[in-house]
């Protein structure tokens, strides 16, 4: 596996791969790989001839006071994991090379990026879309794999790709969980032992909603959201950013369930560790 560190070198390699007729698959990440990241790499390898994994902790998507400075980072560890998966190129640029000293462009996807995580983290998705657009130009992929774990991010990126005519297939990949049910996340490394029960309340809320949905019991959107809030708030360490049931395409709140309803959660543990999780409820309208 080759490690590339500058945008110019990356683009040169991508142009050469394209000229050689290779289908390029991209997996953008912020590193500190876990099984969720590795599953995206495997999917990209199934779909493409060459896989580029990017590792960039993007300052533009973090607000002041968020965890940019303490985000877990170990390039050697991540290189070893990506290499073991058979990744062809790990692209890990420095922030100064990505943005220079005079960067002025912002890509803003209206509507989809303003609610949910966008409401709690203003400007976050502008940072995501801007860097993903840059990564697309630097790596020239035919397809890119993103996790459904970041459900809103995936919707925002799909919209950007459509609106800006990127000739790139966007593939969503399912959430990978710990045996306990906790959705894997690099941020789980911030959790202390006595915070695990609180962290598990997100996936317990999800199970509760799925059970009701699978049983076919008639329950209102508000009733399910209230049940989930109770499960989460049993833990005094938890503060809810949002518990929402929305339409998977528009991200607008569902008033009644439909096949497209998705449950999205964001919870802060001890005001320190922000966790997100989601599930499609796939509730049939009766
Ligand atoms: P991150 O490094 O957290 O920015 O994530 C990089 C990519 O991995 C994003 O597309 C995420 O949605 C995806 N991802 C993160 N956690 C998981 C998970 N538990 N299962 C599947 N994909 C994930």
Short mmCIF file of C-alpha atoms and ligand atoms in Angstrom, two decimals:
data_model
loop_
_atom_site.label_atom_id
_atom_site.label_comp_id
_atom_site.label_asym_id
_atom_site.label_seq_id
_atom_site.Cartn_x
_atom_site.Cartn_y
_atom_site.Cartn_z
CA UNK A 1 0.00 0.00 0.00
CA UNK A 2 1.21 3.42 -0.88
CA UNK A 3 0.83 6.44 1.42
CA UNK A 4 0.28 9.72 -0.41
CA UNK A 5 0.34 13.02 1.45
CA UNK A 6 -0.13 15.92 -0.98
CA UNK A 7 -3.10 16.89 -3.17
CA UNK A 8 -0.87 17.27 -6.24
CA UNK A 9 0.69 13.80 -5.84
CA UNK A 10 -2.73 12.28 -5.19
CA UNK A 11 -4.30 13.83 -8.26
CA UNK A 12 -1.35 12.77 -10.43
CA UNK A 13 -1.77 9.17 -9.26
CA UNK A 14 -5.53 9.26 -9.81
CA UNK A 15 -5.08 10.57 -13.35
CA UNK A 16 -2.60 7.76 -14.05
CA UNK A 17 -4.97 5.12 -12.65
CA UNK A 18 -7.79 6.44 -14.82
CA UNK A 19 -5.53 6.50 -17.89
CA UNK A 20 -4.74 2.84 -17.21
CA UNK A 21 -8.47 2.07 -17.26
CA UNK A 22 -8.72 1.35 -13.54
CA UNK A 23 -12.03 1.84 -11.74
CA UNK A 24 -11.32 3.88 -8.61
CA UNK A 25 -13.26 3.39 -5.36
CA UNK A 26 -12.95 5.99 -2.61
CA UNK A 27 -13.55 5.70 1.15
CA UNK A 28 -13.29 9.06 2.93
CA UNK A 29 -12.53 8.83 6.66
CA UNK A 30 -11.11 10.73 9.61
CA UNK A 31 -9.08 7.72 10.69
CA UNK A 32 -8.79 5.69 13.93
CA UNK A 33 -10.16 2.79 11.96
CA UNK A 34 -12.66 0.35 13.37
CA UNK A 35 -14.67 -2.46 11.82
CA UNK A 36 -17.16 0.08 10.40
CA UNK A 37 -14.42 1.75 8.35
CA UNK A 38 -13.01 -1.63 7.33
CA UNK A 39 -16.42 -2.76 6.07
CA UNK A 40 -16.54 0.30 3.78
CA UNK A 41 -13.06 -0.57 2.47
CA UNK A 42 -14.18 -4.14 1.72
CA UNK A 43 -17.26 -2.87 -0.10
CA UNK A 44 -15.12 -0.49 -2.18
CA UNK A 45 -12.77 -3.37 -3.05
CA UNK A 46 -15.72 -5.44 -4.25
CA UNK A 47 -16.90 -2.62 -6.48
CA UNK A 48 -13.67 -1.10 -7.83
CA UNK A 49 -10.26 -2.12 -9.23
CA UNK A 50 -8.29 0.27 -7.01
CA UNK A 51 -9.27 1.58 -3.60
CA UNK A 52 -8.17 4.90 -2.16
CA UNK A 53 -8.87 5.53 1.52
CA UNK A 54 -8.53 9.11 2.67
CA UNK A 55 -7.59 9.96 6.23
CA UNK A 56 -8.12 13.60 7.02
CA UNK A 57 -9.40 15.14 10.24
CA UNK A 58 -11.00 18.11 8.57
CA UNK A 59 -10.74 21.31 10.64
CA UNK A 60 -13.47 22.95 8.56
CA UNK A 61 -16.17 20.61 9.90
CA UNK A 62 -15.35 21.17 13.59
CA UNK A 63 -16.62 24.18 15.53
CA UNK A 64 -14.53 25.94 18.16
CA UNK A 65 -14.69 23.91 21.37
CA UNK A 66 -15.39 20.60 19.59
CA UNK A 67 -12.96 17.67 19.64
CA UNK A 68 -10.66 18.56 16.70
CA UNK A 69 -7.53 18.67 18.87
CA UNK A 70 -8.17 15.46 20.73
CA UNK A 71 -9.57 13.39 17.85
CA UNK A 72 -7.81 9.99 18.10
CA UNK A 73 -4.95 9.68 15.65
CA UNK A 74 -2.32 7.02 14.90
CA UNK A 75 -1.18 6.89 11.29
CA UNK A 76 0.94 3.74 11.72
CA UNK A 77 -1.95 1.84 13.30
CA UNK A 78 -4.35 2.91 10.54
CA UNK A 79 -1.81 2.14 7.78
CA UNK A 80 -1.41 -1.40 9.12
CA UNK A 81 -5.19 -1.94 9.23
CA UNK A 82 -5.80 -0.53 5.73
CA UNK A 83 -2.89 -2.48 4.27
CA UNK A 84 -4.24 -5.71 5.77
CA UNK A 85 -7.56 -5.06 4.01
CA UNK A 86 -5.75 -4.71 0.66
CA UNK A 87 -6.26 -0.96 0.21
CA UNK A 88 -4.10 0.41 -2.63
CA UNK A 89 -3.55 4.00 -1.51
CA UNK A 90 -3.94 5.69 1.85
CA UNK A 91 -4.19 9.42 1.22
CA UNK A 92 -3.41 11.43 4.37
CA UNK A 93 -2.89 15.10 3.53
CA UNK A 94 -1.97 17.79 6.05
CA UNK A 95 -4.49 20.58 6.71
CA UNK A 96 -2.05 23.21 5.45
CA UNK A 97 -1.81 21.40 2.12
CA UNK A 98 -5.59 20.99 1.86
CA UNK A 99 -6.51 24.57 2.58
CA UNK A 100 -3.37 26.66 2.08
CA UNK A 101 -3.48 30.10 3.67
CA UNK A 102 -6.10 31.78 1.49
CA UNK A 103 -9.00 29.35 1.17
CA UNK A 104 -12.32 31.07 0.46
CA UNK A 105 -14.79 28.55 -0.98
CA UNK A 106 -17.68 26.91 0.87
CA UNK A 107 -20.06 24.35 -0.58
CA UNK A 108 -23.42 24.61 1.13
CA UNK A 109 -26.23 22.13 0.51
CA UNK A 110 -29.44 23.95 1.41
CA UNK A 111 -32.24 22.39 3.41
CA UNK A 112 -30.89 18.93 4.12
CA UNK A 113 -27.88 20.25 6.04
CA UNK A 114 -29.70 22.67 8.34
CA UNK A 115 -31.70 20.45 10.75
CA UNK A 116 -30.69 17.56 13.04
CA UNK A 117 -26.86 17.52 13.35
CA UNK A 118 -26.74 20.72 11.28
CA UNK A 119 -28.82 22.50 13.93
CA UNK A 120 -26.58 21.29 16.77
CA UNK A 121 -23.37 21.84 14.81
CA UNK A 122 -23.83 24.94 12.63
CA UNK A 123 -21.48 24.93 9.65
CA UNK A 124 -20.57 21.28 10.14
CA UNK A 125 -22.00 20.03 6.85
CA UNK A 126 -20.53 22.95 4.91
CA UNK A 127 -17.15 21.69 6.12
CA UNK A 128 -18.04 18.13 5.14
CA UNK A 129 -19.30 18.94 1.64
CA UNK A 130 -16.43 21.29 0.92
CA UNK A 131 -13.78 18.75 1.89
CA UNK A 132 -15.55 15.85 0.19
CA UNK A 133 -15.75 17.88 -3.04
CA UNK A 134 -12.02 18.55 -2.76
CA UNK A 135 -11.31 14.87 -2.07
CA UNK A 136 -13.38 13.92 -5.12
CA UNK A 137 -11.28 16.25 -7.30
CA UNK A 138 -8.04 14.95 -5.83
CA UNK A 139 -8.84 11.23 -6.06
CA UNK A 140 -11.11 11.21 -9.17
CA UNK A 141 -13.16 8.20 -8.04
CA UNK A 142 -15.78 6.36 -10.06
CA UNK A 143 -17.55 5.46 -6.83
CA UNK A 144 -17.38 6.43 -3.17
CA UNK A 145 -18.59 4.44 -0.16
CA UNK A 146 -20.06 6.20 2.87
CA UNK A 147 -21.54 4.72 6.05
CA UNK A 148 -25.23 4.91 6.83
CA UNK A 149 -24.06 5.57 10.39
CA UNK A 150 -23.82 9.24 9.34
CA UNK A 151 -27.25 9.16 7.75
CA UNK A 152 -27.66 12.91 7.28
CA UNK A 153 -24.13 13.23 5.89
CA UNK A 154 -24.91 10.57 3.28
CA UNK A 155 -28.11 12.41 2.25
CA UNK A 156 -26.26 15.73 2.01
CA UNK A 157 -23.47 14.21 -0.09
CA UNK A 158 -25.91 12.50 -2.45
CA UNK A 159 -27.62 15.87 -2.96
CA UNK A 160 -24.29 17.63 -3.62
CA UNK A 161 -23.26 14.96 -6.14
CA UNK A 162 -26.56 15.35 -7.98
CA UNK A 163 -26.59 19.14 -7.88
CA UNK A 164 -22.95 19.58 -8.93
CA UNK A 165 -22.93 16.78 -11.54
CA UNK A 166 -20.11 14.77 -10.01
CA UNK A 167 -19.86 11.61 -12.17
CA UNK A 168 -19.50 9.48 -9.05
CA UNK A 169 -21.70 6.65 -7.77
CA UNK A 170 -22.41 7.09 -4.06
CA UNK A 171 -22.81 3.80 -2.20
CA UNK A 172 -24.30 3.73 1.31
CA UNK A 173 -23.15 0.91 3.60
CA UNK A 174 -24.89 -0.43 6.74
CA UNK A 175 -23.91 0.43 10.31
CA UNK A 176 -21.49 -1.97 12.00
CA UNK A 177 -22.16 -2.46 15.71
CA UNK A 178 -20.35 -3.86 18.70
CA UNK A 179 -21.83 -7.09 20.13
CA UNK A 180 -23.43 -4.87 22.76
CA UNK A 181 -25.35 -3.02 20.05
CA UNK A 182 -23.29 0.17 20.32
CA UNK A 183 -22.70 1.62 16.85
CA UNK A 184 -18.96 1.63 16.19
CA UNK A 185 -17.39 5.08 16.16
CA UNK A 186 -13.91 6.50 16.58
CA UNK A 187 -15.46 8.68 19.29
CA UNK A 188 -16.33 5.58 21.36
CA UNK A 189 -12.68 5.70 22.44
CA UNK A 190 -13.60 8.76 24.56
CA UNK A 191 -16.08 6.71 26.61
CA UNK A 192 -15.08 5.77 30.13
CA UNK A 193 -16.10 2.47 31.65
CA UNK A 194 -18.85 4.05 33.78
CA UNK A 195 -20.34 5.73 30.69
CA UNK A 196 -20.97 2.55 28.70
CA UNK A 197 -24.47 1.92 30.07
CA UNK A 198 -25.46 5.47 29.10
CA UNK A 199 -23.92 5.02 25.63
CA UNK A 200 -25.88 1.80 25.12
CA UNK A 201 -29.16 3.62 25.65
CA UNK A 202 -29.04 4.82 22.01
CA UNK A 203 -29.10 1.32 20.55
CA UNK A 204 -31.63 0.28 23.22
CA UNK A 205 -33.87 3.10 22.05
CA UNK A 206 -33.45 1.87 18.51
CA UNK A 207 -34.34 -1.71 19.48
CA UNK A 208 -37.42 -0.46 21.32
CA UNK A 209 -38.59 1.39 18.20
CA UNK A 210 -37.83 -1.56 15.91
CA UNK A 211 -39.72 -3.95 18.19
CA UNK A 212 -42.82 -1.76 18.10
CA UNK A 213 -42.47 -1.32 14.36
CA UNK A 214 -42.02 -5.08 13.76
CA UNK A 215 -44.93 -6.03 16.00
CA UNK A 216 -47.25 -3.99 13.80
CA UNK A 217 -48.67 -2.34 16.94
CA UNK A 218 -50.30 0.97 16.21
CA UNK A 219 -48.10 3.62 17.78
CA UNK A 220 -47.77 7.26 16.92
CA UNK A 221 -44.47 8.86 15.97
CA UNK A 222 -44.71 10.98 19.14
CA UNK A 223 -45.37 7.92 21.32
CA UNK A 224 -42.25 6.15 20.03
CA UNK A 225 -40.07 9.24 20.36
CA UNK A 226 -41.28 9.70 23.94
CA UNK A 227 -40.52 6.03 24.73
CA UNK A 228 -36.99 6.45 23.39
CA UNK A 229 -36.42 9.69 25.31
CA UNK A 230 -37.41 7.86 28.52
CA UNK A 231 -34.95 5.02 27.82
CA UNK A 232 -32.13 7.51 27.22
CA UNK A 233 -32.92 9.91 30.05
CA UNK A 234 -32.93 7.07 32.60
CA UNK A 235 -29.20 7.80 32.53
CA UNK A 236 -28.41 11.15 34.17
CA UNK A 237 -25.19 11.30 32.12
CA UNK A 238 -27.23 11.64 28.90
CA UNK A 239 -28.40 14.88 27.32
CA UNK A 240 -30.47 14.50 24.15
CA UNK A 241 -29.55 16.65 21.15
CA UNK A 242 -32.39 15.13 19.17
CA UNK A 243 -34.63 12.09 18.81
CA UNK A 244 -36.35 12.42 15.45
CA UNK A 245 -38.30 10.26 13.04
CA UNK A 246 -37.94 11.70 9.55
CA UNK A 247 -38.42 10.80 5.92
CA UNK A 248 -35.22 9.12 4.70
CA UNK A 249 -35.07 11.19 1.51
CA UNK A 250 -36.17 14.65 2.58
CA UNK A 251 -35.14 14.41 6.27
CA UNK A 252 -38.39 16.21 7.07
CA UNK A 253 -40.18 15.06 10.25
CA UNK A 254 -42.56 12.15 9.68
CA UNK A 255 -46.03 12.88 10.96
CA UNK A 256 -47.10 9.30 10.33
CA UNK A 257 -44.91 6.29 9.63
CA UNK A 258 -44.09 5.24 6.10
CA UNK A 259 -41.76 2.73 4.48
CA UNK A 260 -39.24 5.57 4.35
CA UNK A 261 -39.27 6.54 8.02
CA UNK A 262 -35.90 6.65 9.67
CA UNK A 263 -35.18 7.16 13.36
CA UNK A 264 -32.21 9.41 14.08
CA UNK A 265 -30.64 10.00 17.49
CA UNK A 266 -27.91 12.28 18.82
CA UNK A 267 -26.99 12.19 22.49
CA UNK A 268 -24.21 13.75 24.52
CA UNK A 269 -22.71 11.71 27.33
CA UNK A 270 -21.52 13.87 30.21
CA UNK A 271 -21.52 16.90 27.88
CA UNK A 272 -18.33 15.43 26.43
CA UNK A 273 -18.95 12.58 24.03
CA UNK A 274 -21.49 13.16 21.26
CA UNK A 275 -22.88 9.92 19.83
CA UNK A 276 -25.24 9.43 16.89
CA UNK A 277 -27.17 6.39 15.74
CA UNK A 278 -30.07 5.60 13.45
CA UNK A 279 -32.23 2.91 11.95
CA UNK A 280 -34.71 2.62 9.15
CA UNK A 281 -38.07 1.75 10.66
CA UNK A 282 -39.67 0.73 7.38
CA UNK A 283 -43.10 1.02 8.89
CA UNK A 284 -45.87 0.07 6.48
CA UNK A 285 -48.77 2.41 6.18
CA UNK A 286 -51.96 0.60 6.98
P1 LIG B 1 -15.45 8.95 10.16
O1 LIG B 1 -14.03 8.49 10.14
O2 LIG B 1 -16.12 8.82 11.47
O3 LIG B 1 -15.63 10.31 9.52
O4 LIG B 1 -16.22 7.94 9.22
C1 LIG B 1 -15.78 7.66 7.92
C2 LIG B 1 -16.84 6.86 7.21
O5 LIG B 1 -17.08 5.67 7.96
C3 LIG B 1 -18.18 7.58 7.12
O6 LIG B 1 -18.77 7.32 5.85
C4 LIG B 1 -18.98 6.96 8.23
O7 LIG B 1 -20.37 6.98 8.02
C5 LIG B 1 -18.46 5.53 8.20
N1 LIG B 1 -18.69 4.87 9.49
C6 LIG B 1 -18.38 5.34 10.72
N2 LIG B 1 -18.80 4.48 11.67
C7 LIG B 1 -19.40 3.45 11.02
C8 LIG B 1 -20.05 2.25 11.44
N3 LIG B 1 -20.18 1.93 12.72
N4 LIG B 1 -20.55 1.43 10.49
C9 LIG B 1 -20.44 1.75 9.17
N5 LIG B 1 -19.84 2.86 8.71
C10 LIG B 1 -19.33 3.71 9.62
#
